[in-house]
Amino acid sequence: MTGPAELAILGVGQTPYRRRHEGSTPELVYGAVRAALDHSGLEHRDIDLVIGGFAPDALAGENCPDKRFLPAAGAVGKWSMRINTGGTTGIAAAYAAMDLLEAGRGDAALVVGVERMAQARSVPAVFNSIFDPIYERDTGLSTVSMGALRATRMMQSWGYTAELWARVAERNFAHAASNPLAHIRTAYSVGDVLTSRMLAWPIRQLDACPISEGVCAVVIARTSAAARQRGRPLARVRGRATVTDTYNMGDRIGRREGDLVELLTLRMAAQRALGQAGLASAADADVVEIHAPFDHAETMAYAPLRFCAAADGPALVESGFGHRDGGGPVINPSGGPMAANPVGATALIRLAECALQVMGAAGERQVPGAATAVATGQGGSTQFSTCTVLSGS
Amino acid sequence: MGESAAGKVPPLTIDGHWAFDYTYYAGDAASRFFAELANRRIMGTRCPQCLRVLVPARGFCDACFVETTDWVQVSPHGTLETFTILTTSFPGLPEPPLVVGYVMLAGASSAVLNFVDGIDLTDPDAAGTAMLGRPPVTARFKDVCEGRITDFVFTLDEPA
Amino acid sequence: MRPVYLHGSAVSTTWRDASRSLTDLIFECVRTALGTAGISAADVGATVLAAHDLVDGRGLTSMVTAPAAATYLKDETRLGDDGALAFVLGDARVRSGSVDTCLVAAWGRASEGPIDEIAHALFDPFTARPLALTEIAVSGMRAARCLGDFPGYGRWRGAAAARRGVRPADPSRVPATAWPLRAGELPVWADVVAAVVLGSQPGPVRVGGVGMSTEPYELGDRDLTGLTALRTASAQALTDAGVDAASIDVLELDGLTLFDEALAAEAVGAAARGDGMSLLANSPRVNAGGGSAAGYCAPAMGLVRVARAAERLRNATTSQVGLATGASVVAAQVQAAVVLEGA
């Protein structure tokens, strides 16, 4: 990034991601923030801004739950705000922190992405409530069927099959097996995916992310302020961009600028962020964390990230692309959202995992020698896209 | 004297109920769209700038950021652009399995979402695969229109 | 860092206008703001929005509503927080040089949802919700403390309330009261949209400085009448702008009730401790348009105050300085302050 202030991630703290956490939200937040501060080498007094991400409120059964958990992140007496952009909430919170730091509104920020969706006993109903109440809610739309409408169109347009997508799922689950924080750590096979319960044709249970809870905290600072951290690894922010599309999925069917499944917003965001970082393609990175809660959605991102032309996606999957030992970029060494998808945190986790990789701090899931990483974010009616490029110090 | 914080008790939970009632104002454009459904007409609005006919009707074009002007009736015949087969049950909605999909009606520039009825779903994979070829569909109106999007459904012009 | 200017603004305050959907209201207000700035949607480099899911009755409101705010294929983000906080983020986007023009918009449509129940859901399900707490109840506790501690509050509340204008007859527009608050001291619910255009090119109003601070969630941990966060936020904004409280000509203070507004006047240094209500009763500098009685719905109100202050500066015949504040939910837990300077 060539902005007025160079930015870097100094520390990451995460709870494990699980179906349900028994601790209170402030307790979970405190734990993750404490770990992030310890990792960063900064103290609480060094933090100027605290940005919280949570989405949607109804999943917690609390109105503006950030007001209850931000004090546990040390926000009292400091600047704080809550971001809510659906699936991209976590990364949008990080971008808000970066924007404020670049404007000189502080030297260091804490970003906290939180999810407590086990508190809702009516998750599908909550996900139906996000749709337009006037024209679309009556059709029983949910986040799963919204994904399925795209999957079907990808089968029509480019010849994807359930078998191909199951291979993507198998790779994500294989990677997750070496991530102790992942919610799903079973190395499910292609056969397991293809025989799991049908959710919304053609999506089956193991084509989709689980319902997860957890907290991710990240410390971001101006590199000038981080200078006294000399000797500690940094993850420098080399590029970032966010782009919003129309809500209406029907408006994107056959749209000249980009069809529903061409993911125009990610194409635009990636073009900007990769350009800022001087990368021709996300394939030039060592690690790519793709924010895709479904296997088909991961493959929808391949063309926008310039891995291949959209029509060549099925062949790319066939080639075994993205595996830890595959030679090319490693896709989702954490297992990605299919192994843990706490909505309000998940896009921040993509950033945090990329930061850990380029800092050489990813433990068992470390990709040896990872120097550059790309994280994407995806939210709304697949209408909010972000792309961030990080590199090691 | 203080006690040690280490003493552990079973975690407490309490039940909560999360229900809020709303009155959504559809606004002029959607109100007219729904009123026209009772006349068995599916209406779109035209953007004066990009000239797209937006269906269902909108008061403004969010891409050009201008108010729409003309009202345009579109054909009840169209193409099933994409679809899914729902298996999740929702309170107040018909029992699954259900087919829901986006249809590009002739004369429209954007696709409209609705149920697709009359499909044999005994074998979902067979039914789904058979509909992948963007089959032609037609909107069928219910006998009594209530001013909801579900006043019409789509049916395949030829059995899958 | 570059200076930031306010080029245009708009506020729409309506009630139950069935001819317009929520997105229609947002579209019209944003278009008006762009018009006053003399630019089109294509000129906007980034958009920062503020809206609450539960107020809007949409599980993830910006998914459906953001495109009505000129965000198509744009850089856009949304706060689930007060509009003045969104303004501070929008200011940062221009100040840092990342965009030349930033649109900030905030809204809340009180007529669509159950506002009192929504306010109740803000409170801790273990310790406060069982006690029927709402934000009005917290204002009631603030008012009781003021009346007990400061004789000026009792003496001037009637005159200050009279300045807020005529109350609408529709009972659904005013929340149930909490003693000792009187009807004329309560907010008037409305369908509110505010939009502001910020840019790097010189314009009629300059953003002089901003500040922000946060209080604890638990009410028992707060100084309920001291408004600690607002004291810190306004002091920061004044320091950032290099002006002192005494030189402020125009005050637009966000508070749920008349008592919250009076306490805000003290917190920003416009009135001495205990004299806030007297200032509201006697000074034309503060909330000239009637404050929360002119139409209220979170989280739009901080941005409404910024837009109203900017209007007053634009309409002033001399060069003046204004201070606008915005308070978040849970009884003003986060406060932002903005100093604006007229040309």
Tab-separated table of N, CA, C and O in Angstrom, chain C residues 220-290:
chain	number	residue	atom	x	y	z
C	220	GLY	N	-24.160	1.083	35.834
C	220	GLY	CA	-23.653	1.317	37.185
C	220	GLY	C	-22.185	1.715	37.203
C	220	GLY	O	-21.690	2.235	38.198
C	221	ASP	N	-21.486	1.456	36.092
C	221	ASP	CA	-20.074	1.830	36.004
C	221	ASP	C	-19.892	3.235	35.435
C	221	ASP	O	-18.772	3.713	35.305
C	222	ARG	N	-20.992	3.864	35.021
C	222	ARG	CA	-20.871	5.163	34.346
C	222	ARG	C	-21.194	6.316	35.290
C	222	ARG	O	-21.900	6.133	36.281
C	223	ASP	N	-20.686	7.488	34.917
C	223	ASP	CA	-21.146	8.729	35.535
C	223	ASP	C	-22.314	9.204	34.668
C	223	ASP	O	-22.128	9.830	33.635
C	224	LEU	N	-23.534	8.872	35.081
C	224	LEU	CA	-24.689	9.057	34.197
C	224	LEU	C	-24.938	10.517	33.845
C	224	LEU	O	-25.432	10.818	32.761
C	225	THR	N	-24.638	11.438	34.740
C	225	THR	CA	-24.861	12.845	34.398
C	225	THR	C	-23.581	13.542	33.936
C	225	THR	O	-23.641	14.615	33.363
C	226	GLY	N	-22.447	12.908	34.161
C	226	GLY	CA	-21.175	13.528	33.752
C	226	GLY	C	-20.844	13.322	32.288
C	226	GLY	O	-20.054	14.057	31.717
C	227	LEU	N	-21.476	12.315	31.656
C	227	LEU	CA	-21.224	12.017	30.242
C	227	LEU	C	-19.722	12.043	29.925
C	227	LEU	O	-19.251	12.824	29.091
C	228	THR	N	-19.006	11.167	30.588
C	228	THR	CA	-17.547	11.133	30.482
C	228	THR	C	-17.067	11.048	29.035
C	228	THR	O	-16.111	11.744	28.653
C	229	ALA	N	-17.729	10.201	28.233
C	229	ALA	CA	-17.271	10.003	26.856
C	229	ALA	C	-17.423	11.294	26.051
C	229	ALA	O	-16.565	11.645	25.244
C	230	LEU	N	-18.523	12.015	26.290
C	230	LEU	CA	-18.729	13.255	25.530
C	230	LEU	C	-17.725	14.330	25.959
C	230	LEU	O	-17.253	15.110	25.132
C	231	ARG	N	-17.412	14.366	27.256
C	231	ARG	CA	-16.378	15.315	27.726
C	231	ARG	C	-15.064	15.078	26.978
C	231	ARG	O	-14.445	16.014	26.457
C	232	THR	N	-14.664	13.814	26.922
C	232	THR	CA	-13.405	13.471	26.244
C	232	THR	C	-13.492	13.769	24.749
C	232	THR	O	-12.593	14.384	24.162
C	233	ALA	N	-14.600	13.347	24.125
C	233	ALA	CA	-14.737	13.491	22.673
C	233	ALA	C	-14.726	14.960	22.268
C	233	ALA	O	-14.055	15.353	21.313
C	234	SER	N	-15.466	15.793	23.008
C	234	SER	CA	-15.535	17.207	22.599
C	234	SER	C	-14.220	17.908	22.883
C	234	SER	O	-13.781	18.748	22.087
C	235	ALA	N	-13.555	17.546	23.986
C	235	ALA	CA	-12.245	18.151	24.257
C	235	ALA	C	-11.261	17.809	23.141
C	235	ALA	O	-10.504	18.666	22.677
C	236	GLN	N	-11.302	16.554	22.680
C	236	GLN	CA	-10.423	16.156	21.564
C	236	GLN	C	-10.744	16.954	20.311
C	236	GLN	O	-9.839	17.438	19.617
C	237	ALA	N	-12.039	17.073	20.004
C	237	ALA	CA	-12.439	17.762	18.769
C	237	ALA	C	-12.015	19.231	18.818
C	237	ALA	O	-11.533	19.784	17.822
C	238	LEU	N	-12.188	19.869	19.976
C	238	LEU	CA	-11.816	21.278	20.121
C	238	LEU	C	-10.296	21.440	19.995
C	238	LEU	O	-9.808	22.346	19.311
C	239	THR	N	-9.546	20.541	20.631
C	239	THR	CA	-8.085	20.591	20.537
C	239	THR	C	-7.635	20.366	19.096
C	239	THR	O	-6.773	21.072	18.575
C	240	ASP	N	-8.267	19.379	18.458
C	240	ASP	CA	-7.934	19.056	17.066
C	240	ASP	C	-8.154	20.275	16.168
C	240	ASP	O	-7.382	20.536	15.241
C	241	ALA	N	-9.214	21.042	16.482
C	241	ALA	CA	-9.548	22.217	15.672
C	241	ALA	C	-8.802	23.465	16.147
C	241	ALA	O	-8.820	24.495	15.457
C	242	GLY	N	-8.209	23.404	17.327
C	242	GLY	CA	-7.510	24.573	17.858
C	242	GLY	C	-8.442	25.691	18.285
C	242	GLY	O	-8.104	26.869	18.173
C	243	VAL	N	-9.632	25.336	18.764
C	243	VAL	CA	-10.570	26.354	19.267
C	243	VAL	C	-10.980	25.981	20.694
C	243	VAL	O	-10.801	24.837	21.124
C	244	ASP	N	-11.507	26.951	21.453
C	244	ASP	CA	-12.002	26.616	22.785
C	244	ASP	C	-13.527	26.669	22.810
C	244	ASP	O	-14.159	27.241	21.927
C	245	ALA	N	-14.084	26.075	23.845
C	245	ALA	CA	-15.536	25.917	23.920
C	245	ALA	C	-16.258	27.254	23.865
C	245	ALA	O	-17.355	27.359	23.307
C	246	ALA	N	-15.618	28.294	24.414
C	246	ALA	CA	-16.274	29.598	24.473
C	246	ALA	C	-16.465	30.220	23.087
C	246	ALA	O	-17.327	31.072	22.900
C	247	SER	N	-15.671	29.780	22.122
C	247	SER	CA	-15.763	30.401	20.797
C	247	SER	C	-16.739	29.693	19.864
C	247	SER	O	-16.831	30.011	18.678
C	248	ILE	N	-17.492	28.748	20.392
C	248	ILE	CA	-18.450	28.020	19.548
C	248	ILE	C	-19.727	28.853	19.392
C	248	ILE	O	-20.356	29.244	20.375
C	249	ASP	N	-20.111	29.100	18.147
C	249	ASP	CA	-21.310	29.896	17.873
C	249	ASP	C	-22.550	29.034	17.710
C	249	ASP	O	-23.660	29.451	18.000
C	250	VAL	N	-22.345	27.846	17.182
C	250	VAL	CA	-23.471	26.982	16.810
C	250	VAL	C	-23.292	25.635	17.494
C	250	VAL	O	-22.259	24.990	17.323
C	251	LEU	N	-24.277	25.221	18.290
C	251	LEU	CA	-24.209	23.930	18.973
C	251	LEU	C	-25.376	23.056	18.520
C	251	LEU	O	-26.524	23.473	18.601
C	252	GLU	N	-25.057	21.868	18.020
C	252	GLU	CA	-26.094	20.878	17.714
C	252	GLU	C	-25.748	19.627	18.509
C	252	GLU	O	-24.806	18.903	18.184
C	253	LEU	N	-26.495	19.409	19.590
C	253	LEU	CA	-26.157	18.362	20.558
C	253	LEU	C	-27.177	17.242	20.503
C	253	LEU	O	-28.382	17.475	20.615
C	254	ASP	N	-26.684	16.031	20.325
C	254	ASP	CA	-27.559	14.861	20.241
C	254	ASP	C	-27.860	14.335	21.638
C	254	ASP	O	-26.945	14.009	22.398
C	255	GLY	N	-29.146	14.275	21.960
C	255	GLY	CA	-29.567	13.674	23.228
C	255	GLY	C	-30.972	13.134	23.050
C	255	GLY	O	-31.788	13.723	22.350
C	256	LEU	N	-31.256	12.007	23.702
C	256	LEU	CA	-32.566	11.368	23.518
C	256	LEU	C	-33.687	12.264	24.046
C	256	LEU	O	-34.730	12.410	23.417
C	257	THR	N	-33.461	12.863	25.214
C	257	THR	CA	-34.484	13.728	25.811
C	257	THR	C	-33.871	15.100	26.074
C	257	THR	O	-32.660	15.295	25.947
C	258	LEU	N	-34.723	16.013	26.496
C	258	LEU	CA	-34.270	17.365	26.828
C	258	LEU	C	-33.168	17.337	27.890
C	258	LEU	O	-32.210	18.109	27.820
C	259	PHE	N	-33.306	16.437	28.857
C	259	PHE	CA	-32.291	16.365	29.917
C	259	PHE	C	-30.945	15.870	29.364
C	259	PHE	O	-29.880	16.363	29.777
C	260	ASP	N	-30.992	14.923	28.424
C	260	ASP	CA	-29.737	14.449	27.822
C	260	ASP	C	-29.066	15.578	27.044
C	260	ASP	O	-27.842	15.698	27.037
C	261	GLU	N	-29.888	16.400	26.402
C	261	GLU	CA	-29.331	17.538	25.651
C	261	GLU	C	-28.704	18.559	26.597
C	261	GLU	O	-27.639	19.120	26.309
C	262	ALA	N	-29.366	18.783	27.724
C	262	ALA	CA	-28.834	19.749	28.687
C	262	ALA	C	-27.509	19.257	29.275
C	262	ALA	O	-26.554	20.023	29.420
C	263	LEU	N	-27.462	17.961	29.584
C	263	LEU	CA	-26.215	17.389	30.113
C	263	LEU	C	-25.111	17.440	29.061
C	263	LEU	O	-23.938	17.650	29.384
C	264	ALA	N	-25.492	17.248	27.783
C	264	ALA	CA	-24.499	17.317	26.712
C	264	ALA	C	-23.912	18.724	26.625
C	264	ALA	O	-22.710	18.894	26.411
C	265	ALA	N	-24.755	19.747	26.832
C	265	ALA	CA	-24.268	21.134	26.792
C	265	ALA	C	-23.205	21.358	27.871
C	265	ALA	O	-22.211	22.060	27.642
C	266	GLU	N	-23.404	20.738	29.019
C	266	GLU	CA	-22.392	20.844	30.085
C	266	GLU	C	-21.122	20.078	29.704
C	266	GLU	O	-20.006	20.566	29.894
C	267	ALA	N	-21.316	18.876	29.152
C	267	ALA	CA	-20.156	18.023	28.848
C	267	ALA	C	-19.245	18.648	27.797
C	267	ALA	O	-18.032	18.495	27.853
C	268	VAL	N	-19.822	19.389	26.841
C	268	VAL	CA	-18.980	19.993	25.796
C	268	VAL	C	-18.394	21.327	26.256
C	268	VAL	O	-17.648	21.971	25.514
C	269	GLY	N	-18.774	21.759	27.465
C	269	GLY	CA	-18.193	22.994	27.993
C	269	GLY	C	-18.960	24.246	27.628
C	269	GLY	O	-18.488	25.361	27.873
C	270	ALA	N	-20.173	24.074	27.061
C	270	ALA	CA	-20.963	25.250	26.691
C	270	ALA	C	-21.675	25.838	27.904
C	270	ALA	O	-22.071	27.007	27.902
C	271	ALA	N	-21.873	25.019	28.927
C	271	ALA	CA	-22.520	25.486	30.155
C	271	ALA	C	-21.758	24.917	31.347
C	271	ALA	O	-21.159	23.846	31.247
C	272	ALA	N	-21.810	25.647	32.457
C	272	ALA	CA	-21.171	25.148	33.674
C	272	ALA	C	-22.005	24.004	34.243
C	272	ALA	O	-23.169	23.813	33.870
C	273	ARG	N	-21.413	23.229	35.135
C	273	ARG	CA	-22.114	22.109	35.770
C	273	ARG	C	-23.398	22.622	36.410
C	273	ARG	O	-23.369	23.601	37.188
C	274	GLY	N	-24.506	22.018	36.065
C	274	GLY	CA	-25.789	22.410	36.641
C	274	GLY	C	-26.532	23.467	35.828
C	274	GLY	O	-27.700	23.723	36.078
C	275	ASP	N	-25.844	24.067	34.829
C	275	ASP	CA	-26.467	25.157	34.069
C	275	ASP	C	-26.929	24.754	32.673
C	275	ASP	O	-27.330	25.602	31.878
C	276	GLY	N	-26.878	23.459	32.367
C	276	GLY	CA	-27.209	23.017	31.012
C	276	GLY	C	-28.642	23.345	30.615
C	276	GLY	O	-28.913	23.797	29.491
C	277	MET	N	-29.581	23.143	31.547
C	277	MET	CA	-30.983	23.388	31.220
C	277	MET	C	-31.236	24.875	31.017
C	277	MET	O	-32.014	25.266	30.131
C	278	SER	N	-30.569	25.676	31.803
C	278	SER	CA	-30.697	27.125	31.648
C	278	SER	C	-30.218	27.550	30.267
C	278	SER	O	-30.847	28.381	29.591
C	279	LEU	N	-29.111	26.960	29.809
C	279	LEU	CA	-28.600	27.293	28.475
C	279	LEU	C	-29.627	26.927	27.400
C	279	LEU	O	-29.906	27.708	26.491
C	280	LEU	N	-30.216	25.712	27.530
C	280	LEU	CA	-31.212	25.282	26.535
C	280	LEU	C	-32.414	26.218	26.521
C	280	LEU	O	-33.015	26.472	25.486
C	281	ALA	N	-32.781	26.734	27.698
C	281	ALA	CA	-33.963	27.606	27.789
C	281	ALA	C	-33.681	28.991	27.215
C	281	ALA	O	-34.593	29.653	26.726
C	282	ASN	N	-32.436	29.410	27.269
C	282	ASN	CA	-32.154	30.820	26.982
C	282	ASN	C	-31.253	31.088	25.780
C	282	ASN	O	-31.223	32.216	25.298
C	283	SER	N	-30.494	30.098	25.333
C	283	SER	CA	-29.516	30.404	24.289
C	283	SER	C	-29.978	29.939	22.912
C	283	SER	O	-30.254	28.758	22.705
C	284	PRO	N	-30.038	30.840	21.967
C	284	PRO	CA	-30.378	30.449	20.601
C	284	PRO	C	-29.237	29.677	19.916
C	284	PRO	O	-29.412	29.175	18.806
C	285	ARG	N	-28.101	29.558	20.600
C	285	ARG	CA	-26.970	28.842	19.989
C	285	ARG	C	-27.216	27.336	19.920
C	285	ARG	O	-26.627	26.645	19.102
C	286	VAL	N	-28.047	26.820	20.837
C	286	VAL	CA	-28.159	25.367	21.005
C	286	VAL	C	-29.421	24.802	20.356
C	286	VAL	O	-30.525	25.276	20.633
C	287	ASN	N	-29.253	23.776	19.517
C	287	ASN	CA	-30.375	23.025	18.945
C	287	ASN	C	-31.519	23.943	18.517
C	287	ASN	O	-32.666	23.775	18.945
C	288	ALA	N	-31.188	24.869	17.618
C	288	ALA	CA	-32.163	25.886	17.221
C	288	ALA	C	-33.417	25.270	16.600
C	288	ALA	O	-34.498	25.842	16.662
C	289	GLY	N	-33.271	24.077	16.000
C	289	GLY	CA	-34.418	23.475	15.321
C	289	GLY	C	-35.301	22.622	16.211
C	289	GLY	O	-36.265	22.023	15.739
C	290	GLY	N	-34.968	22.525	17.505
C	290	GLY	CA	-35.832	21.754	18.391
C	290	GLY	C	-35.245	20.444	18.879
C	290	GLY	O	-35.893	19.707	19.619
